[in-house]
Short mmCIF file of C-alpha atoms and ligand atoms in Angstrom, two decimals:
data_model
loop_
_atom_site.label_atom_id
_atom_site.label_comp_id
_atom_site.label_asym_id
_atom_site.label_seq_id
_atom_site.Cartn_x
_atom_site.Cartn_y
_atom_site.Cartn_z
CA MET E 76 8.28 -25.54 20.95
CA SER E 77 4.69 -23.83 20.71
CA ARG E 78 1.73 -25.81 19.58
CA LYS E 79 -1.35 -24.51 17.80
CA ASN E 80 -4.26 -25.82 19.98
CA LEU E 81 -6.45 -28.10 18.28
CA ILE E 82 -10.17 -28.52 19.31
CA ALA E 83 -11.82 -31.36 17.61
CA GLY E 84 -15.68 -32.28 17.93
CA ASN E 85 -16.39 -35.92 18.13
CA TRP E 86 -20.25 -35.78 16.93
CA LYS E 87 -20.40 -39.92 17.29
CA MET E 88 -23.29 -41.47 15.82
CA ASN E 89 -25.32 -38.22 15.66
CA THR E 90 -26.82 -35.90 12.90
CA THR E 91 -28.15 -36.97 9.67
CA ALA E 92 -26.40 -35.51 6.40
CA SER E 93 -28.99 -32.57 6.53
CA GLU E 94 -28.81 -31.79 10.31
CA SER E 95 -24.72 -31.81 9.69
CA VAL E 96 -25.33 -29.30 7.22
CA ASP E 97 -27.12 -27.08 9.78
CA LEU E 98 -24.63 -27.52 12.38
CA ILE E 99 -21.61 -26.93 9.99
CA ASN E 100 -23.23 -23.63 8.66
CA GLU E 101 -23.55 -22.24 11.85
CA ILE E 102 -20.10 -23.44 13.26
CA ASN E 103 -18.48 -21.90 10.20
CA SER E 104 -20.30 -18.81 10.78
CA ILE E 105 -18.70 -18.32 14.15
CA VAL E 106 -15.17 -19.46 13.75
CA GLY E 107 -14.99 -20.39 10.54
CA GLN E 108 -12.53 -17.77 9.50
CA GLN E 109 -10.10 -17.51 12.83
CA THR E 110 -6.92 -19.41 12.45
CA HIS E 111 -5.55 -18.76 16.03
CA THR E 112 -6.93 -22.37 16.98
CA GLN E 113 -6.98 -25.26 14.59
CA VAL E 114 -10.76 -26.26 14.46
CA CYS E 115 -12.05 -29.82 13.45
CA ILE E 116 -15.17 -31.43 13.01
CA CYS E 117 -15.77 -35.50 12.94
CA PRO E 118 -19.17 -36.19 11.61
CA PRO E 119 -20.45 -39.70 10.89
CA PHE E 120 -19.20 -41.12 7.71
CA THR E 121 -22.56 -40.42 5.84
CA SER E 122 -22.31 -36.66 6.28
CA LEU E 123 -18.43 -36.35 5.30
CA GLN E 124 -18.98 -35.78 1.52
CA LYS E 125 -21.64 -32.73 2.39
CA ALA E 126 -19.25 -31.58 5.06
CA SER E 127 -16.23 -31.50 2.87
CA GLY E 128 -17.98 -29.23 0.38
CA LEU E 129 -18.92 -26.97 3.23
CA VAL E 130 -15.47 -26.45 5.23
CA GLU E 131 -13.72 -26.04 1.79
CA GLN E 132 -13.82 -22.21 2.04
CA SER E 133 -13.20 -22.15 5.66
CA ALA E 134 -10.25 -22.68 7.95
CA VAL E 135 -12.24 -25.70 9.58
CA SER E 136 -10.79 -29.24 9.12
CA LEU E 137 -12.61 -32.31 8.41
CA GLY E 138 -11.95 -35.66 10.69
CA ALA E 139 -13.29 -39.20 10.58
CA GLN E 140 -14.29 -41.31 13.69
CA ASN E 141 -13.01 -44.37 12.61
CA MET E 142 -11.29 -46.26 9.77
CA SER E 143 -10.14 -49.75 8.57
CA ALA E 144 -6.51 -50.73 8.65
CA GLU E 145 -6.63 -52.15 5.43
CA PRO E 146 -6.54 -50.53 1.91
CA SER E 147 -9.76 -51.83 0.10
CA GLY E 148 -11.46 -55.52 -0.37
CA ALA E 149 -13.62 -57.89 0.86
CA PHE E 150 -14.11 -56.03 4.35
CA THR E 151 -17.76 -55.77 4.07
CA GLY E 152 -18.90 -52.39 6.18
CA GLU E 153 -15.79 -50.74 6.53
CA ILE E 154 -13.88 -47.63 4.96
CA SER E 155 -10.39 -47.23 4.06
CA ALA E 156 -8.10 -44.31 4.45
CA SER E 157 -8.01 -43.83 0.99
CA MET E 158 -11.60 -43.40 0.69
CA LEU E 159 -11.68 -40.54 3.55
CA ARG E 160 -8.76 -38.90 1.69
CA ASP E 161 -10.88 -38.57 -1.50
CA LEU E 162 -13.33 -36.71 0.57
CA TYR E 163 -10.69 -34.20 2.00
CA VAL E 164 -10.78 -35.63 5.26
CA SER E 165 -7.45 -34.62 7.29
CA TYR E 166 -7.63 -36.13 10.50
CA VAL E 167 -9.11 -39.37 11.59
CA ILE E 168 -9.90 -40.26 15.49
CA LEU E 169 -8.49 -43.69 16.48
CA GLY E 170 -8.89 -45.92 19.30
CA HIS E 171 -11.48 -43.95 21.12
CA SER E 172 -12.63 -45.94 24.34
CA GLU E 173 -16.12 -46.55 22.69
CA ARG E 174 -14.28 -48.71 19.83
CA ARG E 175 -12.13 -50.29 22.54
CA GLN E 176 -15.31 -51.17 24.44
CA TYR E 177 -17.84 -52.03 22.42
CA PHE E 178 -15.93 -53.38 19.13
CA GLY E 179 -13.14 -55.25 20.57
CA GLU E 180 -10.39 -52.74 19.37
CA THR E 181 -6.98 -53.33 21.02
CA ASN E 182 -3.68 -51.26 21.03
CA GLN E 183 -2.37 -54.06 18.29
CA THR E 184 -5.57 -53.55 15.90
CA ILE E 185 -5.41 -49.74 16.71
CA ASN E 186 -1.84 -49.60 15.93
CA LYS E 187 -2.62 -51.01 12.53
CA LYS E 188 -4.65 -48.23 11.96
CA VAL E 189 -2.66 -45.57 12.97
CA LEU E 190 0.12 -46.87 10.60
CA ALA E 191 -1.98 -46.79 7.89
CA ALA E 192 -3.65 -43.22 8.51
CA THR E 193 -0.07 -41.92 8.41
CA GLN E 194 0.74 -43.67 5.26
CA ASN E 195 -2.17 -42.48 3.60
CA ASN E 196 -1.29 -38.34 5.01
CA LEU E 197 -4.35 -38.56 7.52
CA LYS E 198 -3.15 -37.48 10.78
CA PRO E 199 -4.29 -39.64 13.66
CA ILE E 200 -6.17 -38.51 16.67
CA TYR E 201 -4.78 -41.43 18.99
CA CYS E 202 -7.10 -41.95 22.05
CA ILE E 203 -5.92 -43.19 24.94
CA GLY E 204 -7.12 -43.15 28.68
CA GLU E 205 -8.07 -45.30 31.97
CA THR E 206 -11.23 -46.92 33.18
CA LEU E 207 -12.53 -45.86 36.87
CA GLU E 208 -11.49 -49.24 37.95
CA GLU E 209 -8.09 -48.68 36.50
CA ARG E 210 -7.76 -45.22 38.34
CA GLU E 211 -8.95 -46.31 41.45
CA SER E 212 -6.72 -49.08 41.79
CA GLY E 213 -3.51 -46.94 40.91
CA LYS E 214 -3.02 -47.93 37.09
CA THR E 215 -3.55 -45.08 35.24
CA LEU E 216 -0.13 -44.31 34.28
CA ASP E 217 0.71 -48.35 33.47
CA VAL E 218 -2.54 -48.30 31.41
CA VAL E 219 -1.42 -45.05 29.52
CA ARG E 220 2.16 -46.26 28.83
CA SER E 221 1.08 -49.53 27.24
CA GLN E 222 -1.68 -47.84 25.04
CA VAL E 223 1.22 -45.38 23.80
CA ARG E 224 4.08 -47.81 23.47
CA GLU E 225 1.87 -50.64 21.88
CA GLY E 226 -0.28 -48.18 19.91
CA LEU E 227 2.59 -46.32 18.47
CA GLU E 228 5.19 -49.28 17.66
CA SER E 229 6.75 -48.71 14.64
CA TYR E 230 5.43 -45.15 13.87
CA PRO E 231 7.91 -42.71 11.89
CA VAL E 232 9.50 -40.29 13.80
CA SER E 233 9.39 -38.35 10.44
CA GLU E 234 5.60 -38.31 10.80
CA ILE E 235 5.30 -36.94 13.93
CA ASP E 236 4.14 -33.56 13.17
CA ASN E 237 0.96 -35.47 12.14
CA LEU E 238 0.36 -37.23 15.10
CA VAL E 239 -2.00 -36.23 17.49
CA MET E 240 -2.83 -37.53 20.88
CA ALA E 241 -6.02 -37.54 23.00
CA TYR E 242 -6.05 -38.21 26.62
CA GLU E 243 -9.64 -39.40 27.40
CA PRO E 244 -9.60 -40.96 31.04
CA VAL E 245 -13.12 -43.31 30.21
CA TRP E 246 -14.86 -42.35 33.38
CA ALA E 247 -15.21 -38.80 32.33
CA ILE E 248 -16.56 -39.35 28.58
CA GLY E 249 -20.34 -38.42 28.59
CA THR E 250 -20.61 -38.56 32.50
CA GLY E 251 -20.31 -34.75 33.32
CA LYS E 252 -17.40 -35.74 35.49
CA THR E 253 -14.08 -34.07 34.25
CA ALA E 254 -10.92 -34.81 35.56
CA THR E 255 -9.23 -31.48 37.69
CA ASP E 256 -6.92 -29.59 35.66
CA GLU E 257 -4.16 -30.99 37.67
CA MET E 258 -5.08 -34.65 36.98
CA ALA E 259 -5.26 -33.70 33.12
CA GLN E 260 -2.01 -32.04 33.26
CA GLU E 261 -0.44 -35.01 35.21
CA VAL E 262 -1.47 -37.56 32.60
CA HIS E 263 -0.72 -35.21 29.81
CA ALA E 264 2.84 -34.40 30.87
CA PHE E 265 3.59 -38.31 31.64
CA THR E 266 2.51 -39.00 27.87
CA ARG E 267 4.73 -36.51 26.64
CA THR E 268 7.60 -38.28 28.62
CA LEU E 269 6.88 -41.30 26.79
CA LEU E 270 6.76 -39.89 23.41
CA SER E 271 10.29 -38.48 24.53
CA GLU E 272 11.60 -42.06 25.11
CA LEU E 273 9.98 -43.18 21.70
CA PHE E 274 10.93 -40.10 19.35
CA GLY E 275 13.18 -37.96 21.51
CA ASP E 276 12.71 -34.60 23.28
CA ALA E 277 12.38 -32.17 20.26
CA PRO E 278 9.96 -34.28 18.31
CA ALA E 279 7.65 -34.98 21.36
CA SER E 280 7.39 -31.38 22.27
CA SER E 281 5.92 -30.70 18.65
CA VAL E 282 2.86 -33.14 19.23
CA ARG E 283 -0.54 -32.03 20.18
CA ILE E 284 -2.24 -33.72 23.39
CA LEU E 285 -5.63 -33.09 23.47
CA TYR E 286 -7.81 -33.79 26.79
CA GLY E 287 -11.49 -35.50 26.38
CA GLY E 288 -14.32 -36.18 28.72
CA SER E 289 -17.22 -33.75 29.53
CA MET E 290 -14.90 -30.65 28.41
CA LYS E 291 -17.32 -27.93 28.35
CA PRO E 292 -17.27 -24.07 27.77
CA GLU E 293 -17.14 -23.66 31.81
CA ASN E 294 -14.40 -25.71 32.28
CA ALA E 295 -12.26 -25.42 29.02
CA LYS E 296 -10.35 -22.52 29.82
CA GLY E 297 -8.66 -24.13 33.00
CA LEU E 298 -8.11 -27.33 31.07
CA LEU E 299 -6.73 -25.44 28.13
CA SER E 300 -4.45 -23.14 30.35
CA GLN E 301 -2.40 -26.31 31.58
CA THR E 302 1.44 -26.67 29.77
CA ASP E 303 0.99 -29.94 28.17
CA VAL E 304 -2.75 -29.57 26.98
CA ASP E 305 -3.01 -28.55 23.49
CA GLY E 306 -6.60 -28.89 22.93
CA GLY E 307 -9.88 -30.79 23.27
CA LEU E 308 -11.69 -33.75 21.83
CA ILE E 309 -15.36 -32.50 22.43
CA GLY E 310 -18.24 -35.23 22.26
CA GLY E 311 -21.59 -33.96 23.78
CA ALA E 312 -20.65 -30.11 23.52
CA SER E 313 -19.78 -30.33 19.97
CA LEU E 314 -23.43 -31.37 19.01
CA SER E 315 -24.26 -27.58 19.67
CA ALA E 316 -22.28 -24.91 17.77
CA LYS E 317 -22.70 -22.27 20.32
CA SER E 318 -21.19 -24.78 23.04
CA PHE E 319 -18.36 -25.97 20.67
CA CYS E 320 -17.46 -22.38 19.43
CA SER E 321 -17.44 -21.30 23.06
CA ILE E 322 -14.70 -24.09 23.69
CA VAL E 323 -12.82 -22.62 20.64
CA GLU E 324 -13.12 -19.40 22.02
CA ALA E 325 -11.81 -20.31 25.41
CA SER E 326 -8.82 -22.18 23.58
CA ILE E 327 -7.95 -18.52 21.81
CA ASN E 328 -7.90 -16.84 24.98
CA SER E 329 -6.03 -19.49 27.05
P1 LIG S 543 -17.97 -36.03 25.93
O1 LIG S 543 -17.18 -37.00 25.01
O2 LIG S 543 -17.25 -34.51 25.52
O3 LIG S 543 -19.59 -36.16 25.77
O4 LIG S 543 -17.58 -36.59 27.09
C1 LIG S 543 -15.76 -37.13 24.60
C2 LIG S 543 -15.49 -38.07 23.63
O5 LIG S 543 -15.99 -39.24 23.68
O6 LIG S 543 -14.48 -38.22 22.56
#
């Protein structure tokens, strides 16, 4: 099954609302009309409202970086799925390793968010990946297996087209170290096998699996040419329209 690549920019805790406007205008002017590769930007919550107006007329989609599993109520500081939908957000990054590391998120708490997202017509970008210590002790596939099985527990096969996975080796995030093309392909293929076990071969073959971790214009083409790499989740390089759009162009040509 052919899968349309997705290049998503994870802006993390960067850009004020007015800085976001400049960045989005630049991205829109370079790749806003092409439809070969799906492009998504995930600015901070405080920029979503402005962003949603700016991407309305372009092919760029909007994503959030996190959300609550709760629908509403006394959860000070949290943002719900329906609040995101109200701003025309389509995607939400869930289970990013920074959320796991600094905010205590676990496969179980992330699972609740993944289910809440899909119940509200948001497409989860579910992040998985091993630490350096786990890789060096030969545990990469075990860690990924638990993250996939526990994080996707009870995920309905009817919503499979909305699911996006992101393999992000923790040791490659923001470090300048990238997984080799072969390392990425190995874990991506393994992830697809796990998805086949959960959902069946045909549904699993429709899921996009993004690579994240120091993806840049220089290494994007090699990674994106791998059979099971269906796009990228870009951190640092997404804060410059020029480098982000070069990755989009690499995806179009891969
Ligand atoms: P990076 O971040 O591209 O800066 O390594 C990727 C991510 O954390 O999603």
